[in-house]
Amino acid sequence: MTTGAPGREFFLRDDVVSVARDLLGMELITCIGGVRTSGIITETEAYAGVHDRASHAWGGRRTARNEAMYAQGGTAYIYLCYGIHHLFNVVTNVAGTPHAVLVRSIRPVQGIEAMRTRRRQLTTPLRTDGPGRTAEALGLRTTLNGTDLFGGPITIGPRLILLKPVDIIAGPRIGVHYAGEDALLPYRFRIEPDL
DNA sequence: TATAAGATTTACT
DNA sequence: GTAAATCTTATAT
């Protein structure tokens, strides 16, 4: 687990919650239009498929938008939220089981100037916290929805920082108050910004 | 066919 | 603190 990038088997794992936790500290890399940008994943949320009211796939929902959730683990699920923001998820579990992990925040590593341009923050401090800001900084758009994370423009790289269990903060997910009891599940994981 | 709400961010009062 | 931007889906006429 400490050497190299995660292989396909990492994303095929059965427990989406543990995948969300283990993604913390890994590098999310994009190479789009010849521009390479990346960041350390610092916040994630798990969406546990058909039994999770907060998930787009709750109750077995399957639409043109969420089709990528039904692909095999290691696929990108990118959708438009509120008509404006692109949100990036990593699909987990085997094909046909629509689990996914939302990447909510990164710490910039490579291509910081390119991310500034994308975020239109050339002089103001570059912010990459929040799922919409994260996707915009990395150039992730719905045109990349369904992209495989092996051999394509989006890659999950090696773990860049080692984390102790005590460093990882679990809590309820954000913006899912409509999900009833499922809104209280501790499916959100993050680390302190200065860790 | 119409309306409401959503895994959000930004700007303005 | 409130509202606007604006696409997709679900539910109600």
PDB file of C-alpha atoms (C1' of nucleotides) in Angstrom:
ATOM      1  CA  MET A   1       0.000   0.000   0.000  1.00  0.00           C
ATOM      2  CA  THR A   2       2.913   2.327   0.469  1.00  0.00           C
ATOM      3  CA  THR A   3       4.586   1.796  -2.893  1.00  0.00           C
ATOM      4  CA  GLY A   4       3.287   2.753  -6.311  1.00  0.00           C
ATOM      5  CA  ALA A   5      -0.134   3.701  -7.547  1.00  0.00           C
ATOM      6  CA  PRO A   6      -3.207   1.657  -6.613  1.00  0.00           C
ATOM      7  CA  GLY A   7      -4.038  -1.096  -9.092  1.00  0.00           C
ATOM      8  CA  ARG A   8      -7.402  -2.074 -10.466  1.00  0.00           C
ATOM      9  CA  GLU A   9      -8.040  -4.366  -7.492  1.00  0.00           C
ATOM     10  CA  PHE A  10      -8.019  -1.365  -5.161  1.00  0.00           C
ATOM     11  CA  PHE A  11     -11.069   0.104  -6.917  1.00  0.00           C
ATOM     12  CA  LEU A  12     -12.823  -3.243  -7.233  1.00  0.00           C
ATOM     13  CA  ARG A  13     -12.904  -3.653  -3.461  1.00  0.00           C
ATOM     14  CA  ASP A  14     -16.306  -4.361  -1.958  1.00  0.00           C
ATOM     15  CA  ASP A  15     -16.332  -1.669   0.737  1.00  0.00           C
ATOM     16  CA  VAL A  16     -16.700   1.784  -0.837  1.00  0.00           C
ATOM     17  CA  VAL A  17     -16.374   3.437   2.578  1.00  0.00           C
ATOM     18  CA  SER A  18     -12.903   2.019   3.167  1.00  0.00           C
ATOM     19  CA  VAL A  19     -11.858   2.978  -0.383  1.00  0.00           C
ATOM     20  CA  ALA A  20     -12.957   6.561   0.332  1.00  0.00           C
ATOM     21  CA  ARG A  21     -10.828   6.551   3.480  1.00  0.00           C
ATOM     22  CA  ASP A  22      -7.817   4.998   1.753  1.00  0.00           C
ATOM     23  CA  LEU A  23      -7.885   7.518  -1.122  1.00  0.00           C
ATOM     24  CA  LEU A  24      -6.849  10.255   1.328  1.00  0.00           C
ATOM     25  CA  GLY A  25      -3.193  11.124   0.791  1.00  0.00           C
ATOM     26  CA  MET A  26      -3.066   9.733  -2.739  1.00  0.00           C
ATOM     27  CA  GLU A  27      -2.311  11.931  -5.754  1.00  0.00           C
ATOM     28  CA  LEU A  28      -5.045  12.709  -8.296  1.00  0.00           C
ATOM     29  CA  ILE A  29      -3.424  13.526 -11.639  1.00  0.00           C
ATOM     30  CA  THR A  30      -4.868  14.859 -14.891  1.00  0.00           C
ATOM     31  CA  CYS A  31      -3.108  15.396 -18.216  1.00  0.00           C
ATOM     32  CA  ILE A  32      -5.433  17.426 -20.403  1.00  0.00           C
ATOM     33  CA  GLY A  33      -4.386  19.249 -23.551  1.00  0.00           C
ATOM     34  CA  GLY A  34      -0.768  18.505 -22.709  1.00  0.00           C
ATOM     35  CA  VAL A  35      -1.121  20.226 -19.345  1.00  0.00           C
ATOM     36  CA  ARG A  36      -0.351  18.125 -16.293  1.00  0.00           C
ATOM     37  CA  THR A  37      -1.989  19.060 -13.004  1.00  0.00           C
ATOM     38  CA  SER A  38      -2.355  17.149  -9.767  1.00  0.00           C
ATOM     39  CA  GLY A  39      -3.141  17.361  -6.104  1.00  0.00           C
ATOM     40  CA  ILE A  40      -3.188  15.294  -2.935  1.00  0.00           C
ATOM     41  CA  ILE A  41      -6.679  14.070  -2.093  1.00  0.00           C
ATOM     42  CA  THR A  42      -7.614  15.592   1.262  1.00  0.00           C
ATOM     43  CA  GLU A  43     -11.367  15.045   1.460  1.00  0.00           C
ATOM     44  CA  THR A  44     -13.723  12.351   0.122  1.00  0.00           C
ATOM     45  CA  GLU A  45     -17.253  11.068   0.536  1.00  0.00           C
ATOM     46  CA  ALA A  46     -18.554   7.540  -0.086  1.00  0.00           C
ATOM     47  CA  TYR A  47     -21.832   6.922  -1.913  1.00  0.00           C
ATOM     48  CA  ALA A  48     -22.978   3.355  -1.337  1.00  0.00           C
ATOM     49  CA  GLY A  49     -25.160   2.584  -4.330  1.00  0.00           C
ATOM     50  CA  VAL A  50     -28.745   1.377  -4.297  1.00  0.00           C
ATOM     51  CA  HIS A  51     -29.161   1.304  -0.498  1.00  0.00           C
ATOM     52  CA  ASP A  52     -27.907   4.867   0.060  1.00  0.00           C
ATOM     53  CA  ARG A  53     -30.586   7.541  -0.213  1.00  0.00           C
ATOM     54  CA  ALA A  54     -27.951  10.197  -0.857  1.00  0.00           C
ATOM     55  CA  SER A  55     -26.632   8.340  -3.904  1.00  0.00           C
ATOM     56  CA  HIS A  56     -27.728   9.038  -7.453  1.00  0.00           C
ATOM     57  CA  ALA A  57     -28.135   5.266  -7.790  1.00  0.00           C
ATOM     58  CA  TRP A  58     -30.466   4.946  -4.791  1.00  0.00           C
ATOM     59  CA  GLY A  59     -33.179   2.361  -5.379  1.00  0.00           C
ATOM     60  CA  GLY A  60     -31.427   1.188  -8.520  1.00  0.00           C
ATOM     61  CA  ARG A  61     -31.871   4.449 -10.394  1.00  0.00           C
ATOM     62  CA  ARG A  62     -30.105   4.330 -13.732  1.00  0.00           C
ATOM     63  CA  THR A  63     -30.177   7.312 -16.064  1.00  0.00           C
ATOM     64  CA  ALA A  64     -28.012   8.777 -18.800  1.00  0.00           C
ATOM     65  CA  ARG A  65     -26.332  10.939 -16.165  1.00  0.00           C
ATOM     66  CA  ASN A  66     -25.325   8.224 -13.695  1.00  0.00           C
ATOM     67  CA  GLU A  67     -24.651   5.436 -16.194  1.00  0.00           C
ATOM     68  CA  ALA A  68     -20.921   5.582 -15.414  1.00  0.00           C
ATOM     69  CA  MET A  69     -21.618   4.546 -11.800  1.00  0.00           C
ATOM     70  CA  TYR A  70     -22.542   1.097 -13.113  1.00  0.00           C
ATOM     71  CA  ALA A  71     -19.163   0.613 -14.793  1.00  0.00           C
ATOM     72  CA  GLN A  72     -16.373  -1.321 -13.067  1.00  0.00           C
ATOM     73  CA  GLY A  73     -14.250   0.197 -10.298  1.00  0.00           C
ATOM     74  CA  GLY A  74     -11.573   2.567 -11.554  1.00  0.00           C
ATOM     75  CA  THR A  75     -13.915   4.519 -13.825  1.00  0.00           C
ATOM     76  CA  ALA A  76     -14.521   8.287 -13.582  1.00  0.00           C
ATOM     77  CA  TYR A  77     -18.058   9.512 -12.861  1.00  0.00           C
ATOM     78  CA  ILE A  78     -18.292  13.235 -13.591  1.00  0.00           C
ATOM     79  CA  TYR A  79     -21.609  15.043 -13.574  1.00  0.00           C
ATOM     80  CA  LEU A  80     -22.947  18.567 -13.602  1.00  0.00           C
ATOM     81  CA  CYS A  81     -24.319  19.817 -10.301  1.00  0.00           C
ATOM     82  CA  TYR A  82     -26.708  22.760 -10.047  1.00  0.00           C
ATOM     83  CA  GLY A  83     -26.213  23.237 -13.769  1.00  0.00           C
ATOM     84  CA  ILE A  84     -22.812  24.821 -13.226  1.00  0.00           C
ATOM     85  CA  HIS A  85     -20.320  22.731 -11.293  1.00  0.00           C
ATOM     86  CA  HIS A  86     -18.555  19.595 -12.449  1.00  0.00           C
ATOM     87  CA  LEU A  87     -18.162  17.038  -9.642  1.00  0.00           C
ATOM     88  CA  PHE A  88     -15.636  14.209  -9.897  1.00  0.00           C
ATOM     89  CA  ASN A  89     -16.190  10.720  -8.478  1.00  0.00           C
ATOM     90  CA  VAL A  90     -14.183   7.504  -8.587  1.00  0.00           C
ATOM     91  CA  VAL A  91     -16.397   4.500  -9.294  1.00  0.00           C
ATOM     92  CA  THR A  92     -15.707   1.489  -7.044  1.00  0.00           C
ATOM     93  CA  ASN A  93     -16.786  -2.159  -6.816  1.00  0.00           C
ATOM     94  CA  VAL A  94     -17.464  -4.498  -9.713  1.00  0.00           C
ATOM     95  CA  ALA A  95     -19.443  -3.579 -12.831  1.00  0.00           C
ATOM     96  CA  GLY A  96     -23.178  -3.378 -12.109  1.00  0.00           C
ATOM     97  CA  THR A  97     -22.707  -2.254  -8.479  1.00  0.00           C
ATOM     98  CA  PRO A  98     -23.010   1.558  -8.577  1.00  0.00           C
ATOM     99  CA  HIS A  99     -20.704   2.645  -5.747  1.00  0.00           C
ATOM    100  CA  ALA A 100     -18.625   5.827  -6.007  1.00  0.00           C
ATOM    101  CA  VAL A 101     -16.358   8.141  -4.027  1.00  0.00           C
ATOM    102  CA  LEU A 102     -16.744  11.911  -4.429  1.00  0.00           C
ATOM    103  CA  VAL A 103     -13.443  13.826  -4.278  1.00  0.00           C
ATOM    104  CA  ARG A 104     -14.288  16.958  -2.312  1.00  0.00           C
ATOM    105  CA  SER A 105     -10.900  18.617  -1.880  1.00  0.00           C
ATOM    106  CA  ILE A 106      -7.266  18.425  -2.980  1.00  0.00           C
ATOM    107  CA  ARG A 107      -3.989  20.104  -2.056  1.00  0.00           C
ATOM    108  CA  PRO A 108      -2.295  21.398  -5.259  1.00  0.00           C
ATOM    109  CA  VAL A 109       0.958  19.652  -6.247  1.00  0.00           C
ATOM    110  CA  GLN A 110       1.685  19.830  -9.994  1.00  0.00           C
ATOM    111  CA  GLY A 111       0.702  22.533 -12.503  1.00  0.00           C
ATOM    112  CA  ILE A 112      -0.307  25.154  -9.976  1.00  0.00           C
ATOM    113  CA  GLU A 113      -0.161  27.980 -12.550  1.00  0.00           C
ATOM    114  CA  ALA A 114      -2.472  26.038 -14.897  1.00  0.00           C
ATOM    115  CA  MET A 115      -4.904  25.537 -12.028  1.00  0.00           C
ATOM    116  CA  ARG A 116      -4.793  29.254 -11.280  1.00  0.00           C
ATOM    117  CA  THR A 117      -5.725  29.957 -14.900  1.00  0.00           C
ATOM    118  CA  ARG A 118      -8.590  27.470 -14.858  1.00  0.00           C
ATOM    119  CA  ARG A 119      -9.871  28.888 -11.583  1.00  0.00           C
ATOM    120  CA  ARG A 120      -9.318  32.498 -12.744  1.00  0.00           C
ATOM    121  CA  GLN A 121      -7.305  33.095  -9.580  1.00  0.00           C
ATOM    122  CA  LEU A 122      -4.081  34.545 -11.007  1.00  0.00           C
ATOM    123  CA  THR A 123      -3.602  37.006  -8.184  1.00  0.00           C
ATOM    124  CA  THR A 124      -5.976  35.803  -5.484  1.00  0.00           C
ATOM    125  CA  PRO A 125      -5.054  32.724  -3.422  1.00  0.00           C
ATOM    126  CA  LEU A 126      -5.701  29.459  -5.298  1.00  0.00           C
ATOM    127  CA  ARG A 127      -8.527  27.538  -3.649  1.00  0.00           C
ATOM    128  CA  THR A 128      -9.093  23.853  -4.366  1.00  0.00           C
ATOM    129  CA  ASP A 129     -11.354  22.987  -1.444  1.00  0.00           C
ATOM    130  CA  GLY A 130     -14.877  21.959  -2.364  1.00  0.00           C
ATOM    131  CA  PRO A 131     -15.841  19.444  -5.063  1.00  0.00           C
ATOM    132  CA  GLY A 132     -16.655  22.091  -7.690  1.00  0.00           C
ATOM    133  CA  ARG A 133     -13.369  23.933  -7.175  1.00  0.00           C
ATOM    134  CA  THR A 134     -11.396  20.676  -7.198  1.00  0.00           C
ATOM    135  CA  ALA A 135     -12.842  19.564 -10.548  1.00  0.00           C
ATOM    136  CA  GLU A 136     -12.390  22.981 -12.117  1.00  0.00           C
ATOM    137  CA  ALA A 137      -8.750  23.229 -11.026  1.00  0.00           C
ATOM    138  CA  LEU A 138      -7.938  19.817 -12.486  1.00  0.00           C
ATOM    139  CA  GLY A 139      -9.801  20.525 -15.734  1.00  0.00           C
ATOM    140  CA  LEU A 140     -12.309  17.739 -15.069  1.00  0.00           C
ATOM    141  CA  ARG A 141     -15.429  18.179 -17.203  1.00  0.00           C
ATOM    142  CA  THR A 142     -18.404  16.018 -18.102  1.00  0.00           C
ATOM    143  CA  THR A 143     -16.713  15.234 -21.438  1.00  0.00           C
ATOM    144  CA  LEU A 144     -14.448  12.968 -19.363  1.00  0.00           C
ATOM    145  CA  ASN A 145     -17.393  11.144 -17.757  1.00  0.00           C
ATOM    146  CA  GLY A 146     -16.911   7.379 -18.031  1.00  0.00           C
ATOM    147  CA  THR A 147     -13.158   7.647 -18.601  1.00  0.00           C
ATOM    148  CA  ASP A 148     -11.097   4.723 -17.308  1.00  0.00           C
ATOM    149  CA  LEU A 149      -8.492   5.705 -14.724  1.00  0.00           C
ATOM    150  CA  PHE A 150      -5.914   3.364 -16.254  1.00  0.00           C
ATOM    151  CA  GLY A 151      -4.283   4.587 -19.454  1.00  0.00           C
ATOM    152  CA  GLY A 152      -6.401   7.725 -19.828  1.00  0.00           C
ATOM    153  CA  PRO A 153      -6.023  11.434 -18.985  1.00  0.00           C
ATOM    154  CA  ILE A 154      -7.080  10.891 -15.354  1.00  0.00           C
ATOM    155  CA  THR A 155      -4.927   8.842 -12.970  1.00  0.00           C
ATOM    156  CA  ILE A 156      -4.785   8.048  -9.283  1.00  0.00           C
ATOM    157  CA  GLY A 157      -1.099   8.199  -8.394  1.00  0.00           C
ATOM    158  CA  PRO A 158       0.952   6.872  -5.487  1.00  0.00           C
ATOM    159  CA  ARG A 159       0.296   7.834  -1.910  1.00  0.00           C
ATOM    160  CA  LEU A 160       2.267  11.048  -1.276  1.00  0.00           C
ATOM    161  CA  ILE A 161       1.721  11.316   2.452  1.00  0.00           C
ATOM    162  CA  LEU A 162       1.436   8.587   5.048  1.00  0.00           C
ATOM    163  CA  LEU A 163      -1.504   8.933   7.379  1.00  0.00           C
ATOM    164  CA  LYS A 164      -2.093   7.527  10.813  1.00  0.00           C
ATOM    165  CA  PRO A 165      -5.647   6.461  11.622  1.00  0.00           C
ATOM    166  CA  VAL A 166      -5.848   9.288  14.132  1.00  0.00           C
ATOM    167  CA  ASP A 167      -5.188  11.827  11.354  1.00  0.00           C
ATOM    168  CA  ILE A 168      -8.376  10.911   9.507  1.00  0.00           C
ATOM    169  CA  ILE A 169     -11.543  12.713  10.524  1.00  0.00           C
ATOM    170  CA  ALA A 170     -14.850  10.995   9.750  1.00  0.00           C
ATOM    171  CA  GLY A 171     -18.210  12.736   9.762  1.00  0.00           C
ATOM    172  CA  PRO A 172     -21.575  13.086   8.018  1.00  0.00           C
ATOM    173  CA  ARG A 173     -21.661  14.047   4.369  1.00  0.00           C
ATOM    174  CA  ILE A 174     -22.283  17.580   3.150  1.00  0.00           C
ATOM    175  CA  GLY A 175     -25.412  18.790   1.376  1.00  0.00           C
ATOM    176  CA  VAL A 176     -27.414  15.573   1.665  1.00  0.00           C
ATOM    177  CA  HIS A 177     -30.029  16.630   4.226  1.00  0.00           C
ATOM    178  CA  TYR A 178     -32.706  15.232   1.899  1.00  0.00           C
ATOM    179  CA  ALA A 179     -31.347  11.692   2.466  1.00  0.00           C
ATOM    180  CA  GLY A 180     -33.110  11.040   5.779  1.00  0.00           C
ATOM    181  CA  GLU A 181     -31.196   8.775   8.151  1.00  0.00           C
ATOM    182  CA  ASP A 182     -28.551   8.148   5.490  1.00  0.00           C
ATOM    183  CA  ALA A 183     -27.536  11.814   5.762  1.00  0.00           C
ATOM    184  CA  LEU A 184     -26.104  11.012   9.221  1.00  0.00           C
ATOM    185  CA  LEU A 185     -23.812   8.180   8.136  1.00  0.00           C
ATOM    186  CA  PRO A 186     -20.103   8.922   8.745  1.00  0.00           C
ATOM    187  CA  TYR A 187     -19.175   8.576   5.064  1.00  0.00           C
ATOM    188  CA  ARG A 188     -17.109  11.776   4.814  1.00  0.00           C
ATOM    189  CA  PHE A 189     -13.365  11.583   5.388  1.00  0.00           C
ATOM    190  CA  ARG A 190     -10.820  14.407   5.544  1.00  0.00           C
ATOM    191  CA  ILE A 191      -7.437  15.372   6.884  1.00  0.00           C
ATOM    192  CA  GLU A 192      -6.291  18.671   8.330  1.00  0.00           C
ATOM    193  CA  PRO A 193      -5.016  21.113   5.656  1.00  0.00           C
ATOM    194  CA  ASP A 194      -1.593  21.440   7.295  1.00  0.00           C
ATOM    195  CA  LEU A 195      -1.026  17.716   7.782  1.00  0.00           C
TER     196      LEU A 195
ATOM    197  C1'  DT B   1     -45.850  20.310 -19.936  1.00  0.00           C
ATOM    198  C1'  DA B   2     -44.627  22.478 -15.642  1.00  0.00           C
ATOM    199  C1'  DT B   3     -42.342  22.763 -11.329  1.00  0.00           C
ATOM    200  C1'  DA B   4     -39.203  21.763  -7.610  1.00  0.00           C
ATOM    201  C1'  DA B   5     -34.957  20.410  -5.777  1.00  0.00           C
ATOM    202  C1'  DG B   6     -30.309  19.118  -5.977  1.00  0.00           C
ATOM    203  C1'  DA B   7     -23.352  15.444  -3.772  1.00  0.00           C
ATOM    204  C1'  DT B   8     -22.255  24.075  -5.203  1.00  0.00           C
ATOM    205  C1'  DT B   9     -19.938  28.409  -5.658  1.00  0.00           C
ATOM    206  C1'  DT B  10     -19.951  33.216  -5.989  1.00  0.00           C
ATOM    207  C1'  DA B  11     -21.375  37.868  -5.448  1.00  0.00           C
ATOM    208  C1'  DC B  12     -24.002  41.138  -3.308  1.00  0.00           C
ATOM    209  C1'  DT B  13     -26.807  43.332   0.666  1.00  0.00           C
TER     210       DT B  13
ATOM    211  C1'  DG C   1     -27.427  36.173   5.383  1.00  0.00           C
ATOM    212  C1'  DT C   2     -29.651  35.866   0.799  1.00  0.00           C
ATOM    213  C1'  DA C   3     -29.787  35.186  -4.078  1.00  0.00           C
ATOM    214  C1'  DA C   4     -28.341  34.041  -8.622  1.00  0.00           C
ATOM    215  C1'  DA C   5     -26.404  31.018 -12.052  1.00  0.00           C
ATOM    216  C1'  DT C   6     -28.602  27.138 -14.837  1.00  0.00           C
ATOM    217  C1'  DC C   7     -28.558  21.475 -16.147  1.00  0.00           C
ATOM    218  C1'  DT C   8     -30.669  16.951 -14.849  1.00  0.00           C
ATOM    219  C1'  DT C   9     -34.047  14.218 -12.729  1.00  0.00           C
ATOM    220  C1'  DA C  10     -38.293  13.189 -10.404  1.00  0.00           C
ATOM    221  C1'  DT C  11     -42.929  14.132  -9.504  1.00  0.00           C
ATOM    222  C1'  DA C  12     -47.180  16.317 -10.256  1.00  0.00           C
ATOM    223  C1'  DT C  13     -50.649  18.234 -13.404  1.00  0.00           C
TER     224       DT C  13
END
